[in-house]
Short mmCIF file of C-alpha atoms in Angstrom, two decimals:
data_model
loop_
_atom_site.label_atom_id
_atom_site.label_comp_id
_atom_site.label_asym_id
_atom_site.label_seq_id
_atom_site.Cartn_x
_atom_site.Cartn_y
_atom_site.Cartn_z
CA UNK W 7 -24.48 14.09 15.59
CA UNK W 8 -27.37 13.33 13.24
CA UNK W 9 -31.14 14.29 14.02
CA UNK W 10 -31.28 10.43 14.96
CA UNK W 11 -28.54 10.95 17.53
CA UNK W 12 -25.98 8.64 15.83
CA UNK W 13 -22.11 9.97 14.87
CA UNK W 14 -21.76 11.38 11.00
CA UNK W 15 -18.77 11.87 9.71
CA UNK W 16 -18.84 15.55 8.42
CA UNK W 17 -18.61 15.68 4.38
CA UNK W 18 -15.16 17.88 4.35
CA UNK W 19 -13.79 14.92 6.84
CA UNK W 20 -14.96 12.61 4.19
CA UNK W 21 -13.73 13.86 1.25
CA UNK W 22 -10.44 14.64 2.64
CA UNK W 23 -10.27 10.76 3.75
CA UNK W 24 -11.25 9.30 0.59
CA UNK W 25 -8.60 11.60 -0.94
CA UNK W 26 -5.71 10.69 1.56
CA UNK W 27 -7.15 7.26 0.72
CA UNK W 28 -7.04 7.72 -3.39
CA UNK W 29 -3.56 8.93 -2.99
CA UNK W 30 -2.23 5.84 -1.17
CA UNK W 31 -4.37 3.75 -3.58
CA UNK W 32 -2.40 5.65 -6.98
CA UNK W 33 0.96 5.59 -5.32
CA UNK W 34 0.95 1.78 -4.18
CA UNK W 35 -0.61 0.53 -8.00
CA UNK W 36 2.23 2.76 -9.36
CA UNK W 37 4.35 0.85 -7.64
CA UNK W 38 2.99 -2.37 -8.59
CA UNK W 39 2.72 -1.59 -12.10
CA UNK W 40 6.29 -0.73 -12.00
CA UNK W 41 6.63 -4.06 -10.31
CA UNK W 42 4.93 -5.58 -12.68
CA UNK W 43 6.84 -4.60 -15.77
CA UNK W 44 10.27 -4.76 -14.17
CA UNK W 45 9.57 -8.76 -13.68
CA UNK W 46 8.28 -9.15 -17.26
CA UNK W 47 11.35 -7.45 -18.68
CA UNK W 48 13.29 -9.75 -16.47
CA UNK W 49 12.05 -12.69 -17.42
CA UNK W 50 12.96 -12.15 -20.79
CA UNK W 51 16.30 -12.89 -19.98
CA UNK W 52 16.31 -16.24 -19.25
CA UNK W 53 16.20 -18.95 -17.00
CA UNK W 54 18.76 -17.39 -14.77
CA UNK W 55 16.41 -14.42 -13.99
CA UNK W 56 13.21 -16.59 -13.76
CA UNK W 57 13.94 -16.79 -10.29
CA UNK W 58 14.83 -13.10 -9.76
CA UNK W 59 11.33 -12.13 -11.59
CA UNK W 60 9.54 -14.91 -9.75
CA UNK W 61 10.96 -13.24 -5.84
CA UNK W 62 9.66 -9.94 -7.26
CA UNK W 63 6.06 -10.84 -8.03
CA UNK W 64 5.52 -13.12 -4.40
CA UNK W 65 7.25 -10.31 -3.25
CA UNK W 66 4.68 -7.59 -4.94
CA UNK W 67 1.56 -10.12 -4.10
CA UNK W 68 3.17 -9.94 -0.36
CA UNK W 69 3.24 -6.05 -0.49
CA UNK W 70 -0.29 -6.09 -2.23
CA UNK W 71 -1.90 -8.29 0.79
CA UNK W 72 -0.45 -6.45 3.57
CA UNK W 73 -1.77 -3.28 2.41
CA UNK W 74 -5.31 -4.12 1.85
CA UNK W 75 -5.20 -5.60 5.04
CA UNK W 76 -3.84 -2.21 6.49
CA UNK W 77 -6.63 -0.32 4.57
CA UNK W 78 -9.40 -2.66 5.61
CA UNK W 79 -7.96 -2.46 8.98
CA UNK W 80 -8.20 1.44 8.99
CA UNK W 81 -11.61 1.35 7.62
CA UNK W 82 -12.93 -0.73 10.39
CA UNK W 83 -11.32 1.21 12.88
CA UNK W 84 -13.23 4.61 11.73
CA UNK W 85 -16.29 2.28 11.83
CA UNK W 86 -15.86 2.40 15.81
CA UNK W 87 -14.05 6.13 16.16
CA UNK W 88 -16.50 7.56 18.68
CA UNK W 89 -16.05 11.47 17.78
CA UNK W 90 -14.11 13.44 15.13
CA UNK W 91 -10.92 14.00 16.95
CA UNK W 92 -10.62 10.07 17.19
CA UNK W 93 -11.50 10.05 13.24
CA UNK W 94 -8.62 12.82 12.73
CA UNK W 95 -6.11 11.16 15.08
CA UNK W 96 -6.84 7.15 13.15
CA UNK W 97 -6.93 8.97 9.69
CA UNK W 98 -3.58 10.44 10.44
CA UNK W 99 -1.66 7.63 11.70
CA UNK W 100 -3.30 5.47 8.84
CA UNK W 101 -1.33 8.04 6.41
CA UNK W 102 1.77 8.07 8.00
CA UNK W 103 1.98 4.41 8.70
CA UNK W 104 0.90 3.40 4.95
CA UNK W 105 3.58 6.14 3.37
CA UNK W 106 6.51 4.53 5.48
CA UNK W 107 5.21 1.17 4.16
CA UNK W 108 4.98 2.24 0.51
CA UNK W 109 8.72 4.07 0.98
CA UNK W 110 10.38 0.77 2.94
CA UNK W 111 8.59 -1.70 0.25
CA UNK W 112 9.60 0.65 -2.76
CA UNK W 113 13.30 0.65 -1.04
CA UNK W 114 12.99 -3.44 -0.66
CA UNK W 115 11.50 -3.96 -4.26
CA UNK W 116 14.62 -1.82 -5.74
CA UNK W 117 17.45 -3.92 -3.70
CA UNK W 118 15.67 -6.92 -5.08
CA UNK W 119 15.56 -5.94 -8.83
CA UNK W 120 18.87 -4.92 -8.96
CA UNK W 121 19.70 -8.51 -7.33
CA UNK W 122 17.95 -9.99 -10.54
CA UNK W 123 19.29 -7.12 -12.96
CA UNK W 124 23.33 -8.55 -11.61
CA UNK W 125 22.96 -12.14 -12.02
CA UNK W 126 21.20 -11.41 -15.12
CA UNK W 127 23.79 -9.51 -16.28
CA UNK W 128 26.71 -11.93 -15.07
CA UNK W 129 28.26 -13.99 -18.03
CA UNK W 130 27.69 -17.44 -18.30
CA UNK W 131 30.18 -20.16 -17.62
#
């Protein structure tokens, strides 16, 4: 508690949220820049893959929109933790939760590129 008697979030508690926090941040725009490129190389191939490129960026934009809501969630939630071991317990089950997310979207994302890599790979008739 502060002189004023309101909750403080220690500095060391801080620091190692915003880094937990960084981290998610890097690995998820990795991920979309990956995205990203993937569905411009894509789209290169035609028509046929237009489609394929097009389900990968709604699907990115999808991915992109529930995590910020996740991370805005989490931050409000810490706004109302009412002691440390509430701030360790949310900041732990904010990690966990987001790097299952990241792996089961990464997993998703792959099964849909190599969708649009086969039918753009698939002769013509």
């Amino acid at each position: 508690m502060s002189e004023n008697g309101h909750f403080e979030i220690p500095k060391e508690m801080r620091s190692m949220a915003e880094a937990s926090f960084d981290q998610a941040r890097a690995a998820f725009e990795k991920f979309v820049t990956s995205a990203q490129q993937t569905a411009g190389s894509l789209e290169e191939r035609g028509a046929s893959v237009r489609a394929g490129a097009k389900d990968i960026g709604t699907k990115a934009m999808s991915y992109a929109e529930k995590n910020v809501q996740a991370s805005l969630d989490y931050a409000q939630s810490l706004l109302h933790a009412k002691d440390l071991t509430e701030i360790m317990r949310l900041h732990s089950e904010y990690v966990q939760t987001q790097m299952r997310s990241l792996a089961e979207q990464a997993s998703e994302m792959g099964q849909i590129v190599s969708r649009a890599a086969m039918e753009a790979a698939k002769p013509k008739t």
